[in-house]
Structure formats: C-alpha cells, structure tokens
PDB file of C-alpha atoms in Angstrom:
ATOM      1  CA  GLY A  31       0.000   0.000   0.000  1.00 55.00           C
ATOM      2  CA  VAL A  32       0.905   3.623  -0.300  1.00 58.00           C
ATOM      3  CA  PHE A  33       2.236   5.244   2.876  1.00 61.00           C
ATOM      4  CA  LEU A  34       0.132   8.302   3.683  1.00 56.00           C
ATOM      5  CA  PRO A  35       1.463   9.977   6.827  1.00 53.00           C
ATOM      6  CA  LYS A  36      -0.943  11.472   9.330  1.00 63.00           C
ATOM      7  CA  GLU A  37      -0.600  15.099  10.318  1.00 86.00           C
ATOM      8  CA  GLU A  38       1.402  14.017  13.365  1.00 89.00           C
ATOM      9  CA  TRP A  39       2.532  10.847  15.147  1.00 90.00           C
ATOM     10  CA  GLU A  40       2.784  10.044  18.840  1.00 92.00           C
ATOM     11  CA  CYS A  41       6.116   8.768  20.101  1.00 94.00           C
ATOM     12  CA  PRO A  42       5.636   5.361  21.745  1.00 94.00           C
ATOM     13  CA  ARG A  43       8.428   6.148  24.242  1.00 94.00           C
ATOM     14  CA  CYS A  44       7.558   9.640  25.540  1.00 95.00           C
ATOM     15  CA  THR A  45       4.089  10.282  23.937  1.00 93.00           C
ATOM     16  CA  PHE A  46       5.215  13.567  22.320  1.00 94.00           C
ATOM     17  CA  LEU A  47       3.197  14.461  19.207  1.00 93.00           C
ATOM     18  CA  ASN A  48       5.703  14.878  16.364  1.00 93.00           C
ATOM     19  CA  ASN A  49       5.295  16.346  12.895  1.00 92.00           C
ATOM     20  CA  ALA A  50       4.573  13.643  10.314  1.00 90.00           C
ATOM     21  CA  ALA A  51       7.597  14.746   8.253  1.00 90.00           C
ATOM     22  CA  LEU A  52       9.983  13.709  11.058  1.00 91.00           C
ATOM     23  CA  TRP A  53      11.305  10.179  11.551  1.00 91.00           C
ATOM     24  CA  ASP A  54      12.847  10.792  14.988  1.00 94.00           C
ATOM     25  CA  CYS A  55      11.068  12.139  18.062  1.00 94.00           C
ATOM     26  CA  GLU A  56      11.906  15.786  18.804  1.00 94.00           C
ATOM     27  CA  MET A  57      11.896  15.129  22.562  1.00 95.00           C
ATOM     28  CA  CYS A  58      13.630  11.791  23.080  1.00 95.00           C
ATOM     29  CA  ALA A  59      15.122  11.015  19.623  1.00 94.00           C
ATOM     30  CA  TYR A  60      13.233   7.695  19.448  1.00 94.00           C
ATOM     31  CA  THR A  61      13.122   6.405  15.867  1.00 93.00           C
ATOM     32  CA  ARG A  62       9.582   6.378  14.529  1.00 90.00           C
ATOM     33  CA  PRO A  63       8.123   2.894  13.926  1.00 87.00           C
ATOM     34  CA  GLY A  64       7.994   2.064  10.215  1.00 87.00           C
ATOM     35  CA  LYS A  65      11.136   4.010   9.252  1.00 81.00           C
ATOM     36  CA  ALA A  66      12.875   0.946   7.773  1.00 79.00           C
ATOM     37  CA  GLU A  67       9.860   0.062   5.595  1.00 80.00           C
ATOM     38  CA  ALA A  68       9.533   3.652   4.332  1.00 77.00           C
ATOM     39  CA  ALA A  69      13.278   3.888   3.646  1.00 75.00           C
ATOM     40  CA  SER A  70      13.262   0.677   1.599  1.00 76.00           C
ATOM     41  CA  ALA A  71      10.242   1.920  -0.392  1.00 74.00           C
ATOM     42  CA  ALA A  72      12.007   5.250  -1.034  1.00 71.00           C
ATOM     43  CA  SER A  73      15.187   3.510  -2.185  1.00 69.00           C
ATOM     44  CA  ARG A  74      13.172   1.485  -4.716  1.00 67.00           C
ATOM     45  CA  GLN A  75      11.773   4.757  -6.095  1.00 64.00           C
ATOM     46  CA  GLN A  76      15.185   6.496  -6.169  1.00 58.00           C
ATOM     47  CA  SER A  77      16.394   7.414  -9.632  1.00 50.00           C
ATOM     48  CA  ALA A  78      19.553   5.874 -11.060  1.00 51.00           C
ATOM     49  CA  ASP A  79      21.399   9.215 -11.160  1.00 54.00           C
ATOM     50  CA  GLY A  80      21.372   9.599  -7.371  1.00 58.00           C
ATOM     51  CA  GLY A  81      19.452  12.888  -7.514  1.00 57.00           C
ATOM     52  CA  TRP A  82      17.314  11.959  -4.546  1.00 59.00           C
ATOM     53  CA  ALA A  83      20.386  11.329  -2.368  1.00 58.00           C
ATOM     54  CA  GLU A  84      21.817  14.753  -3.236  1.00 57.00           C
ATOM     55  CA  VAL A  85      18.556  16.503  -2.349  1.00 56.00           C
ATOM     56  CA  GLN A  86      18.282  14.501   0.877  1.00 53.00           C
ATOM     57  CA  SER A  87      21.811  15.395   1.991  1.00 53.00           C
ATOM     58  CA  ALA A  88      21.168  19.098   1.335  1.00 52.00           C
ATOM     59  CA  ALA A  89      17.937  18.938   3.362  1.00 52.00           C
ATOM     60  CA  THR A  90      19.770  17.176   6.189  1.00 57.00           C
ATOM     61  CA  ARG A  91      22.462  19.871   6.318  1.00 54.00           C
ATOM     62  CA  LYS A  92      19.820  22.595   6.489  1.00 53.00           C
ATOM     63  CA  ALA A  93      17.873  20.785   9.234  1.00 53.00           C
ATOM     64  CA  ALA A  94      21.053  20.264  11.272  1.00 50.00           C
ATOM     65  CA  ALA A  95      21.740  23.996  11.520  1.00 49.00           C
ATOM     66  CA  PRO A  96      21.628  25.160  15.141  1.00 51.00           C
ATOM     67  CA  SER A  97      18.495  27.028  16.120  1.00 50.00           C
ATOM     68  CA  SER A  98      18.613  30.402  17.764  1.00 49.00           C
ATOM     69  CA  GLY A  99      17.232  31.082  21.224  1.00 51.00           C
ATOM     70  CA  GLY A 100      17.340  29.100  24.446  1.00 55.00           C
ATOM     71  CA  GLY A 101      14.156  27.149  23.817  1.00 55.00           C
ATOM     72  CA  ALA A 102      12.769  27.286  27.384  1.00 59.00           C
ATOM     73  CA  ASP A 103      10.070  29.599  28.663  1.00 60.00           C
ATOM     74  CA  ALA A 104       9.564  30.925  32.209  1.00 68.00           C
ATOM     75  CA  SER A 105       8.065  27.593  33.357  1.00 72.00           C
ATOM     76  CA  GLY A 106      11.176  25.718  32.210  1.00 77.00           C
ATOM     77  CA  LYS A 107       9.409  24.028  29.299  1.00 78.00           C
ATOM     78  CA  SER A 108      10.831  24.109  25.807  1.00 84.00           C
ATOM     79  CA  LYS A 109       8.899  25.711  22.967  1.00 86.00           C
ATOM     80  CA  ALA A 110       8.267  22.237  21.576  1.00 85.00           C
ATOM     81  CA  GLN A 111       6.832  21.016  24.891  1.00 87.00           C
ATOM     82  CA  SER A 112       4.541  24.041  25.182  1.00 86.00           C
ATOM     83  CA  LYS A 113       3.400  23.649  21.582  1.00 88.00           C
ATOM     84  CA  ASN A 114       2.746  19.951  22.118  1.00 90.00           C
ATOM     85  CA  GLU A 115       0.632  20.635  25.202  1.00 89.00           C
ATOM     86  CA  LYS A 116      -1.461  23.142  23.254  1.00 90.00           C
ATOM     87  CA  ARG A 117      -2.003  20.619  20.448  1.00 90.00           C
ATOM     88  CA  ARG A 118      -3.063  17.933  22.926  1.00 89.00           C
ATOM     89  CA  ALA A 119      -5.541  20.311  24.611  1.00 90.00           C
ATOM     90  CA  LYS A 120      -6.964  21.257  21.222  1.00 87.00           C
ATOM     91  CA  LYS A 121      -7.403  17.555  20.314  1.00 85.00           C
ATOM     92  CA  ARG A 122      -9.239  16.896  23.597  1.00 85.00           C
ATOM     93  CA  GLU A 123     -11.685  19.724  22.822  1.00 85.00           C
ATOM     94  CA  ALA A 124     -12.490  18.342  19.365  1.00 73.00           C
TER      95      ALA A 124
END
C-alpha cells in the first residue's frame, strides 16, 4: 500500500506528538516505527542518477543547523513542549 502519513505521530516512548515529516522524536530522539519500511520503499523509487540522495543530503544539512534562542520559557518548558501541550488540549476539545 501507499504510505500516507498522518498530520502528526505520537512517540511510543515519551508520547510527544511529532510532525509527520519527522522520523525521529523531537523530545527523546526515538526512531519512529515504520522508518525501515519507508526507507526501503524510497530507495526502490530512487532514480539511477542519485538525484534523490543529493537533495536529501542538502535537506539534512539545512535541518542540522543550530536554532537560535534558548528554547525554554519561564516555566522551564521548551517551545516544543509548550506547543505539544497546546495541540493535545486542542485535540481533547475536538
């Protein structure tokens, strides 16, 4: 079947809601279940000229750039934790 990612996925280790585009949890770095299957499907679709690998490495370099700011608010929570709590509250309301 075709892999259609949800809007977000819950980490089985720490329960953080991660963006569907990410394969590793932003909080605990746990590797998302299904990564190996998706990687093997992507490698079958990769073109012979290696263009996909070049684009992927450029995207990885950009994503690895250090972010600015400390990341923690007055309560000691990171921006990601605060954002995640807001998303969870919004889901409970729906």
